[in-house]
Coordinates of N, CA and C in Angstrom, one line a residue:
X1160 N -46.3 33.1 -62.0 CA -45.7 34.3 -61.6 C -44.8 34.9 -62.7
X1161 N -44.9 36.1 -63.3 CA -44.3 36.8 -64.1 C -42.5 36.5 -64.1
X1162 N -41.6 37.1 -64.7 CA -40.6 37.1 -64.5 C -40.1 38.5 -63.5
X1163 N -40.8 39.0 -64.2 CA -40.8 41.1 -63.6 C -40.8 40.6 -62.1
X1164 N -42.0 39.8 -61.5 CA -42.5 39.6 -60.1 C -41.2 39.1 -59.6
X1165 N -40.3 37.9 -60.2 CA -40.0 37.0 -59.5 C -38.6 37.7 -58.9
X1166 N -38.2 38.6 -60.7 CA -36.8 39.6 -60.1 C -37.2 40.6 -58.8
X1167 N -38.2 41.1 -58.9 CA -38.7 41.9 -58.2 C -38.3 41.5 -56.4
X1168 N -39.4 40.4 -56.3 CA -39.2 39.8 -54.6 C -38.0 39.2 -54.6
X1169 N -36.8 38.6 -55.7 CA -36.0 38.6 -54.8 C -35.1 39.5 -54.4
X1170 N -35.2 40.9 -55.6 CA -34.7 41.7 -55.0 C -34.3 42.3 -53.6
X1171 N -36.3 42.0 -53.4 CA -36.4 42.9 -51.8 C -35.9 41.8 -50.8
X1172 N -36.2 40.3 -50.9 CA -35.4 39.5 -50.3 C -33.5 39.8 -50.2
X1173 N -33.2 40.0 -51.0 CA -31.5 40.7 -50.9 C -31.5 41.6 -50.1
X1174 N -32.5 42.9 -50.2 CA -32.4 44.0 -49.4 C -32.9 43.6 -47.7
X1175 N -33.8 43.0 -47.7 CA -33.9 42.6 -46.1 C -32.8 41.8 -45.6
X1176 N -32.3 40.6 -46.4 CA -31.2 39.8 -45.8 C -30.1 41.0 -45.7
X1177 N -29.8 41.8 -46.7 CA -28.4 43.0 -45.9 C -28.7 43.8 -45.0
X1178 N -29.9 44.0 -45.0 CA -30.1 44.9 -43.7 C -30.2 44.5 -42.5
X1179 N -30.9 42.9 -42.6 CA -30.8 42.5 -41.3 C -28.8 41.8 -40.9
X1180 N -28.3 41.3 -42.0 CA -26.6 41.3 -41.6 C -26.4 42.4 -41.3
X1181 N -26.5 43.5 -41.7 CA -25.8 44.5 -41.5 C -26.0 45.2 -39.8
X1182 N -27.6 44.8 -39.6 CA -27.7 45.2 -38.2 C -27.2 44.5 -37.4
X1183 N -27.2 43.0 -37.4 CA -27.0 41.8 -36.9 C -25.2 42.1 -36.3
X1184 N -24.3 42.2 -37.4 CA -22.9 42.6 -37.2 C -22.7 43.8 -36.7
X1185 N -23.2 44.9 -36.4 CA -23.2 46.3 -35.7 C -23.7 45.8 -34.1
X1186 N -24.8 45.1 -34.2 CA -25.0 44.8 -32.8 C -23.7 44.0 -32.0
X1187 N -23.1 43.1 -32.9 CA -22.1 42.6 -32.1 C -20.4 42.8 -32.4
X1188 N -20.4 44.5 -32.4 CA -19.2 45.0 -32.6 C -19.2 46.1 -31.1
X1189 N -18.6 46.3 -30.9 CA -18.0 47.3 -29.4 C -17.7 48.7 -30.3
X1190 N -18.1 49.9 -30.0 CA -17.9 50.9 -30.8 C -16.2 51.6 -30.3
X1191 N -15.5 50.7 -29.3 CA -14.1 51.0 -29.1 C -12.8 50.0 -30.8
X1192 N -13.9 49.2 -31.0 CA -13.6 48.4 -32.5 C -13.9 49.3 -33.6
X1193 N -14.0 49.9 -33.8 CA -14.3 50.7 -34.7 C -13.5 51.4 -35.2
X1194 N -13.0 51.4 -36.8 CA -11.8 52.1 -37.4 C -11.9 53.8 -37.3
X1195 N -10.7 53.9 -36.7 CA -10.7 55.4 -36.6 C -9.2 56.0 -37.7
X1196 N -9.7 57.4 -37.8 CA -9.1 58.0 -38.8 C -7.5 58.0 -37.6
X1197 N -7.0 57.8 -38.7 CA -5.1 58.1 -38.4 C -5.1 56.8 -38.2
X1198 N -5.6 55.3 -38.2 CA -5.2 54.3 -37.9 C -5.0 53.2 -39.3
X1199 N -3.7 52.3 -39.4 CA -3.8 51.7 -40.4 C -5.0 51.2 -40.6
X1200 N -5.3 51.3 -42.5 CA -6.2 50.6 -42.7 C -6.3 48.8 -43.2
X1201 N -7.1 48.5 -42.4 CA -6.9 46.8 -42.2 C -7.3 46.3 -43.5
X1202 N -6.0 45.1 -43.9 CA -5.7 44.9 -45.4 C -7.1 44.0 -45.7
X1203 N -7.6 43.9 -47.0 CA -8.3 42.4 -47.0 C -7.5 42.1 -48.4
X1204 N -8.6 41.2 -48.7 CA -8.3 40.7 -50.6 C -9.5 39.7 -51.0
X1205 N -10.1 40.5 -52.0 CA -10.9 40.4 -52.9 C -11.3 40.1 -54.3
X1206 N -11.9 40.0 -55.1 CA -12.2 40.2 -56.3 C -13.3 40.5 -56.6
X1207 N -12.3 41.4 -57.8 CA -13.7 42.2 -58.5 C -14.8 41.4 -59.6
X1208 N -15.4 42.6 -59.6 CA -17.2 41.8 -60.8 C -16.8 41.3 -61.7
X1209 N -15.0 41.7 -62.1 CA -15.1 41.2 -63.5 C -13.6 39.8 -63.2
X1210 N -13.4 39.5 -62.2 CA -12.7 38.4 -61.8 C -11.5 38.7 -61.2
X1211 N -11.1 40.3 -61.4 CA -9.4 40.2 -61.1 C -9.0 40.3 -59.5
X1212 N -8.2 39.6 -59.3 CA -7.9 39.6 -57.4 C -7.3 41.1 -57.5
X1213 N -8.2 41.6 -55.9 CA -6.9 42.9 -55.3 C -6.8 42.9 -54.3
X1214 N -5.7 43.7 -53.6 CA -5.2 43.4 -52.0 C -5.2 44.8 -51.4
X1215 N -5.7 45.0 -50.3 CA -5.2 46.9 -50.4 C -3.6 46.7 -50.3
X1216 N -3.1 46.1 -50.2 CA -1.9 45.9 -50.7 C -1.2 46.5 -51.8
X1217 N -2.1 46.0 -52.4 CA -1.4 46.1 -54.1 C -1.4 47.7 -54.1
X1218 N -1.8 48.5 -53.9 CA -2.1 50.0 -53.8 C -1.1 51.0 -53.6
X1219 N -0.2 49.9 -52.4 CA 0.9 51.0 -51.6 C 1.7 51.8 -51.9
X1220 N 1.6 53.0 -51.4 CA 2.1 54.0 -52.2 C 0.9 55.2 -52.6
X1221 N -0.3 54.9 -52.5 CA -1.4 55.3 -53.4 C -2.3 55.6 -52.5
X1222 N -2.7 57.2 -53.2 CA -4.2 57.3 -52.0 C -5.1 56.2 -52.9
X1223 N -5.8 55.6 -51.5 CA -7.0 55.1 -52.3 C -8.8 55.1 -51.5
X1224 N -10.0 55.5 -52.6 CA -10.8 55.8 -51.8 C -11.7 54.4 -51.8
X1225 N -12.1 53.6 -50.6 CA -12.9 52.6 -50.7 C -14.6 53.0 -50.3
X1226 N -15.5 52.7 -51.1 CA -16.7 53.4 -50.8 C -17.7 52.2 -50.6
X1227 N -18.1 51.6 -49.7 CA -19.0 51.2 -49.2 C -21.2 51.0 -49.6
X1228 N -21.5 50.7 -50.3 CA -22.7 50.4 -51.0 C -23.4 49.5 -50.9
X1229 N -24.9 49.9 -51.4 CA -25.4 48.7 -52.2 C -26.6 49.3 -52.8
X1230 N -27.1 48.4 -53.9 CA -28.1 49.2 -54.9 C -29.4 49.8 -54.2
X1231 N -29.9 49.0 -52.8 CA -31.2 49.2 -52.5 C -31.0 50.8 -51.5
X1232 N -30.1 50.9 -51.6 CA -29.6 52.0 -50.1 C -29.8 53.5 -51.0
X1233 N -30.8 54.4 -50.8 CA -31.1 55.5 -51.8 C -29.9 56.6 -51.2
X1234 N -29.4 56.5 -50.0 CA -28.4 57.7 -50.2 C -27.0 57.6 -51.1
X1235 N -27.0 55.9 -50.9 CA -25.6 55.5 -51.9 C -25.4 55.9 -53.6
X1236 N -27.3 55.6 -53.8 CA -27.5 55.8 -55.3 C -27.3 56.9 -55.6
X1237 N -27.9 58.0 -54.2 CA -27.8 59.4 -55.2 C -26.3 59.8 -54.9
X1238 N -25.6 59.3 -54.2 CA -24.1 59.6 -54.3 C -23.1 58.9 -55.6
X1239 N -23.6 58.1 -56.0 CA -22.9 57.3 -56.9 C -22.5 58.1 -58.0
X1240 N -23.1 58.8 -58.9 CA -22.9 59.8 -60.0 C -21.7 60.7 -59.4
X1241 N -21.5 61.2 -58.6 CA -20.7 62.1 -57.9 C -19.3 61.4 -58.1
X1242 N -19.5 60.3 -57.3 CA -18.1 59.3 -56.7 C -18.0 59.2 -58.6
X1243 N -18.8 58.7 -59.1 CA -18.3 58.0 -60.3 C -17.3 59.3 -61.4
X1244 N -17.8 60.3 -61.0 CA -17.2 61.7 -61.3 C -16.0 61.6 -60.7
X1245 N -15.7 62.0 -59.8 CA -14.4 61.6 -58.8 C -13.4 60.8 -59.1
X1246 N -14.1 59.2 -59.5 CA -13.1 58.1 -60.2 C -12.7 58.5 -61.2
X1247 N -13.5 59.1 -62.2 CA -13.0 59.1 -63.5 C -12.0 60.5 -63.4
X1248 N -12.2 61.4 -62.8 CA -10.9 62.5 -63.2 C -10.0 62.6 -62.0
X1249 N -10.2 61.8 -61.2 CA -8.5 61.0 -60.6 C -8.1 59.9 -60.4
X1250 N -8.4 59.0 -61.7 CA -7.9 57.9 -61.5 C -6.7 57.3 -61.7
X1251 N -6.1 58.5 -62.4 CA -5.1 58.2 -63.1 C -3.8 59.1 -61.7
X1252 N -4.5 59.4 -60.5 CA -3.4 59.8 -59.3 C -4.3 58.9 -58.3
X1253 N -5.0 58.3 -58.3 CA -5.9 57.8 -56.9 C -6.6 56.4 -57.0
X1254 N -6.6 55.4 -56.7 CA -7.2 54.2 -56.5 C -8.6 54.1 -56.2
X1255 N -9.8 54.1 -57.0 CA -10.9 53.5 -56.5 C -11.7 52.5 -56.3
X1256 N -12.2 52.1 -55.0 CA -12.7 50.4 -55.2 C -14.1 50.7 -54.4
X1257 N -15.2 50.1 -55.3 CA -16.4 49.9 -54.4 C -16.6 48.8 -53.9
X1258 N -17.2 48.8 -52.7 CA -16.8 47.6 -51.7 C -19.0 47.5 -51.9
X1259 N -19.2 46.2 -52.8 CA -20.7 46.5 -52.3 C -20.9 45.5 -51.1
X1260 N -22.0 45.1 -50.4 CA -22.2 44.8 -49.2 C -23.3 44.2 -49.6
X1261 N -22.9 42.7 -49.4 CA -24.1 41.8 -49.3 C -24.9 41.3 -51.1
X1262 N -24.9 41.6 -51.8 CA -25.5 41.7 -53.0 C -24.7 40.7 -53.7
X1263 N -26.0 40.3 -55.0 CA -25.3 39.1 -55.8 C -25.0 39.8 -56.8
X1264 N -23.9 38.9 -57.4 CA -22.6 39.6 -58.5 C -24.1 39.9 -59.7
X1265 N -24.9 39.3 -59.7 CA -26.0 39.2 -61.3 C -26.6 41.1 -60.7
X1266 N -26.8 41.2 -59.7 CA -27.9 42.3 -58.8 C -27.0 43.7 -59.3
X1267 N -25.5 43.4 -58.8 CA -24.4 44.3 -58.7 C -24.4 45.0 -60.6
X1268 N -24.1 43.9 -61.3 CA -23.1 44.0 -62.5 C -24.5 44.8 -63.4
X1269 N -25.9 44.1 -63.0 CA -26.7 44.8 -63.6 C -27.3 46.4 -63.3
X1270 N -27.2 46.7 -62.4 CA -27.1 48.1 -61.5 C -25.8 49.2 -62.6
X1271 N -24.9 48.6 -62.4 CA -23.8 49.4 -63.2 C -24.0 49.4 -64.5
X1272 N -24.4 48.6 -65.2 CA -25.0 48.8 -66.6 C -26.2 49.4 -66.6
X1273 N -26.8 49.5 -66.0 CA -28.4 50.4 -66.1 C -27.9 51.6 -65.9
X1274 N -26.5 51.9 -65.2 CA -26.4 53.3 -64.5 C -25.1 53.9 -65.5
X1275 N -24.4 53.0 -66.0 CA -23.2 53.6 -67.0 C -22.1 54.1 -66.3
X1276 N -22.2 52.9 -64.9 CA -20.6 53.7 -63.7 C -19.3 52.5 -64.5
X1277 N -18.4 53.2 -64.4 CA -16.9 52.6 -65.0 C -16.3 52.2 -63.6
X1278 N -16.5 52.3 -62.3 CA -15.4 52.3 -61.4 C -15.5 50.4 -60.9
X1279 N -14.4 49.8 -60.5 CA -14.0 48.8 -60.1 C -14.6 48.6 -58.6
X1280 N -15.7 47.1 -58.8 CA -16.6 46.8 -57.5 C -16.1 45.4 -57.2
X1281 N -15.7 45.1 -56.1 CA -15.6 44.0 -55.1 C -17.0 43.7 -54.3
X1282 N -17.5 42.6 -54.3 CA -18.4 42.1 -53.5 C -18.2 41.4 -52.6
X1283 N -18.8 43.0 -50.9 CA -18.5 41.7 -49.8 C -19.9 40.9 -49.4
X1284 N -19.5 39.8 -50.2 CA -20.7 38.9 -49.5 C -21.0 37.8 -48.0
X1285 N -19.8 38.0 -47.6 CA -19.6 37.5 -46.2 C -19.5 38.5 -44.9
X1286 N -19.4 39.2 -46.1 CA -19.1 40.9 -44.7 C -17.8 41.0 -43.8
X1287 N -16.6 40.0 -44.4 CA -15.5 40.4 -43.9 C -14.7 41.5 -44.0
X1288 N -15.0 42.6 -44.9 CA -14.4 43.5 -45.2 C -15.0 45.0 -44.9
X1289 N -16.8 44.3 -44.5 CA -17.2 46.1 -43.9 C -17.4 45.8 -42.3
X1290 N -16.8 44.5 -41.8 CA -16.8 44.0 -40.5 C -15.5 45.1 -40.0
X1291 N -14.3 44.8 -41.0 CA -12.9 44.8 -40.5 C -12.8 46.1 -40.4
X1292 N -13.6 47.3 -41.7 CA -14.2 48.5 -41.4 C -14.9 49.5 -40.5
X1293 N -15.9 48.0 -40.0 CA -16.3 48.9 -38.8 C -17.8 49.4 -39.4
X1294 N -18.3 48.7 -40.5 CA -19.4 49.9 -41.4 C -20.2 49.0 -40.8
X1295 N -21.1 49.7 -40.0 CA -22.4 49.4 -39.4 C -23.6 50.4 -40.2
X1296 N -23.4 51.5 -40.8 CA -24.5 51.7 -42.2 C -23.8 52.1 -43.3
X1297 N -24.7 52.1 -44.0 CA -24.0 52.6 -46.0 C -25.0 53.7 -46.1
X1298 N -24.0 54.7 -47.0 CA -22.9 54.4 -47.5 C -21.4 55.0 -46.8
X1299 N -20.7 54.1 -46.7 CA -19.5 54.9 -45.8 C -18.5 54.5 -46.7
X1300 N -17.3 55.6 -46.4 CA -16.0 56.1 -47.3 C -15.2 55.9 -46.6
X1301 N -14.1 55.7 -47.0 CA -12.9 55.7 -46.3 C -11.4 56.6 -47.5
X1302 N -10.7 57.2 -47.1 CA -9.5 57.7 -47.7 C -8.3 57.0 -47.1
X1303 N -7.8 56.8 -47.7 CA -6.2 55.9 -47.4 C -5.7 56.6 -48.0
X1304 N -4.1 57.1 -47.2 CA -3.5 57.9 -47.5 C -2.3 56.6 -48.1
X1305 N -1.6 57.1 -48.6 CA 0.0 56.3 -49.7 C 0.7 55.9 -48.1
X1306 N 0.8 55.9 -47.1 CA 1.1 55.4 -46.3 C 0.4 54.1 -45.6
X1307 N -1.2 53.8 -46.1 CA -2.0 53.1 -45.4 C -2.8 53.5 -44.2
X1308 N -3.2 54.8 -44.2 CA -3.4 55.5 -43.3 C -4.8 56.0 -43.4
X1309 N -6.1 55.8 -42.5 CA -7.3 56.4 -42.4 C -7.4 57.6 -42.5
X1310 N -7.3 58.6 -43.6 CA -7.2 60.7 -43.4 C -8.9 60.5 -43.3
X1311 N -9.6 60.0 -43.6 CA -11.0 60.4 -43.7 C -12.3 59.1 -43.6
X1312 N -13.0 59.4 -42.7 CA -13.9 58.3 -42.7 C -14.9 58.7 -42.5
X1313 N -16.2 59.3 -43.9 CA -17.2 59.8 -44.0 C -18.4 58.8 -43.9
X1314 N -19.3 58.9 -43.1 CA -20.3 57.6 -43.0 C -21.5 58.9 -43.6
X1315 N -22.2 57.8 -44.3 CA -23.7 59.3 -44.9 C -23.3 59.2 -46.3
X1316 N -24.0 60.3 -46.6 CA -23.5 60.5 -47.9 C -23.1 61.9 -48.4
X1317 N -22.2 61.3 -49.6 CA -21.3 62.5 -49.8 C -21.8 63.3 -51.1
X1318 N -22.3 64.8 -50.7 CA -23.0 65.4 -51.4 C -22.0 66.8 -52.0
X1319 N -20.3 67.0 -51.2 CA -20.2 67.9 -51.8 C -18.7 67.6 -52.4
X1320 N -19.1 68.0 -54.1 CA -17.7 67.7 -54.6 C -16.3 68.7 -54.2
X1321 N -16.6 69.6 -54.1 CA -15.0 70.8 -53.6 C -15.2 70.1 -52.1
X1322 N -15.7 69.7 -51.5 CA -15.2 68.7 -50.1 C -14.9 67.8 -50.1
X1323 N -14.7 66.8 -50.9 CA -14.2 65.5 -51.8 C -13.1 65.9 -52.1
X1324 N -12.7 66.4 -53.0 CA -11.9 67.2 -53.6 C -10.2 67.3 -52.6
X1325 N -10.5 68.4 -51.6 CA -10.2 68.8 -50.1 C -9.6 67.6 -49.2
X1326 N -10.6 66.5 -49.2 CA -10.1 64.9 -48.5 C -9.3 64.2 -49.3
X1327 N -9.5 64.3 -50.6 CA -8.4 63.8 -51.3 C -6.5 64.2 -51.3
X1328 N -7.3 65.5 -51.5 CA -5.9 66.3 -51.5 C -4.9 66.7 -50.3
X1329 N -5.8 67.1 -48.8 CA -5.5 66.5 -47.8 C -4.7 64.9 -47.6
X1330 N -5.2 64.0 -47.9 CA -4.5 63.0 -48.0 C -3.0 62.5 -49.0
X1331 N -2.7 63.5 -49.9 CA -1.7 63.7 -50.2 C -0.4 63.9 -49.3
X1332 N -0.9 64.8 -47.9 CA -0.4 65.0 -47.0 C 0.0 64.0 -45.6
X1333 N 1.5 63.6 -45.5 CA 1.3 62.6 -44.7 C 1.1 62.6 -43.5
X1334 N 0.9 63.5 -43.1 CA 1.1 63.9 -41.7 C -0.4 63.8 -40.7

């Protein structure tokens, strides 16, 4: 078998195994569990593709946007260019972390080099972190306001930048 072949199926093996976690964990969540906007957002801690520990912790004080993915999910892809826009001209007022879902760090790290995205990715590979979320599909967002606060929890994908824009800056606002 080729090499091309061998990347190939296990690719799609990755993509069936998250799809079936992902359904697997939705079926056994109560939709009264489910993170809602105005409610703290539940801390984890992670590390990123390139080794460094983070906590939403470390953040405090800071809007921050956590975006939910993974390579095989075509609404995430065609959002990604957008978000990756977004990161780069507020990053220097706004925290961004991609939370991918299910995927191996080789699957991940090589996606963002084929694609030329700069933004900081945490891999949840046990799904403790889009469990604690509540993400039963991708691609879903979340806005954390500098208090730790849910202003925005878009599930789908996000197609418009002056509405982005709007949730951000909304969340500026504490109230």
């Amino acid at each position: 078998m080729s090499m091309r072949r061998i990347i190939a199926l296990l690719v799609i093996i990755a993509a069936v195994t998250t799809v079936v976690w992902v359904f697997s964990h939705n079926e056994t969540r109560d939709s009264s569990e489910r993170i809602a906007v105005g409610s703290i957002a539940p801390e984890f801690e992670a590390t990123t593709i390139e080794g460094k520990k983070v906590r939403l912790s470390d953040f405090q004080g800071q809007i921050v946007v956590l975006n939910f993915w993974a390579s095989w999910c075509t609404s995430c892809v065609r959002e990604m260019p957008l978000l990756n826009d977004i990161h780069k001209s507020t990053s220097s007022q706004i925290e961004t972390l991609f939370i991918n879902v299910g995927e191996s760090k080789g699957t991940v790290s090589e996606y963002l080099k084929d694609h030329s995205f700069s933004f900081p990715v945490v891999i949840d590979v046990t799904g403790k972190i889009s469990t604690a979320y509540g993400v039963s599909a991708l691609p879903a967002t979340f806005i954390i306001n500098g208090e730790g606060k849910i202003k925005e929890a878009i599930l789908g994908e996000i197609t418009d930048f002056p509405l982005m824009q709007q949730w951000l800056e909304d969340a500026r606002n504490p109230n």
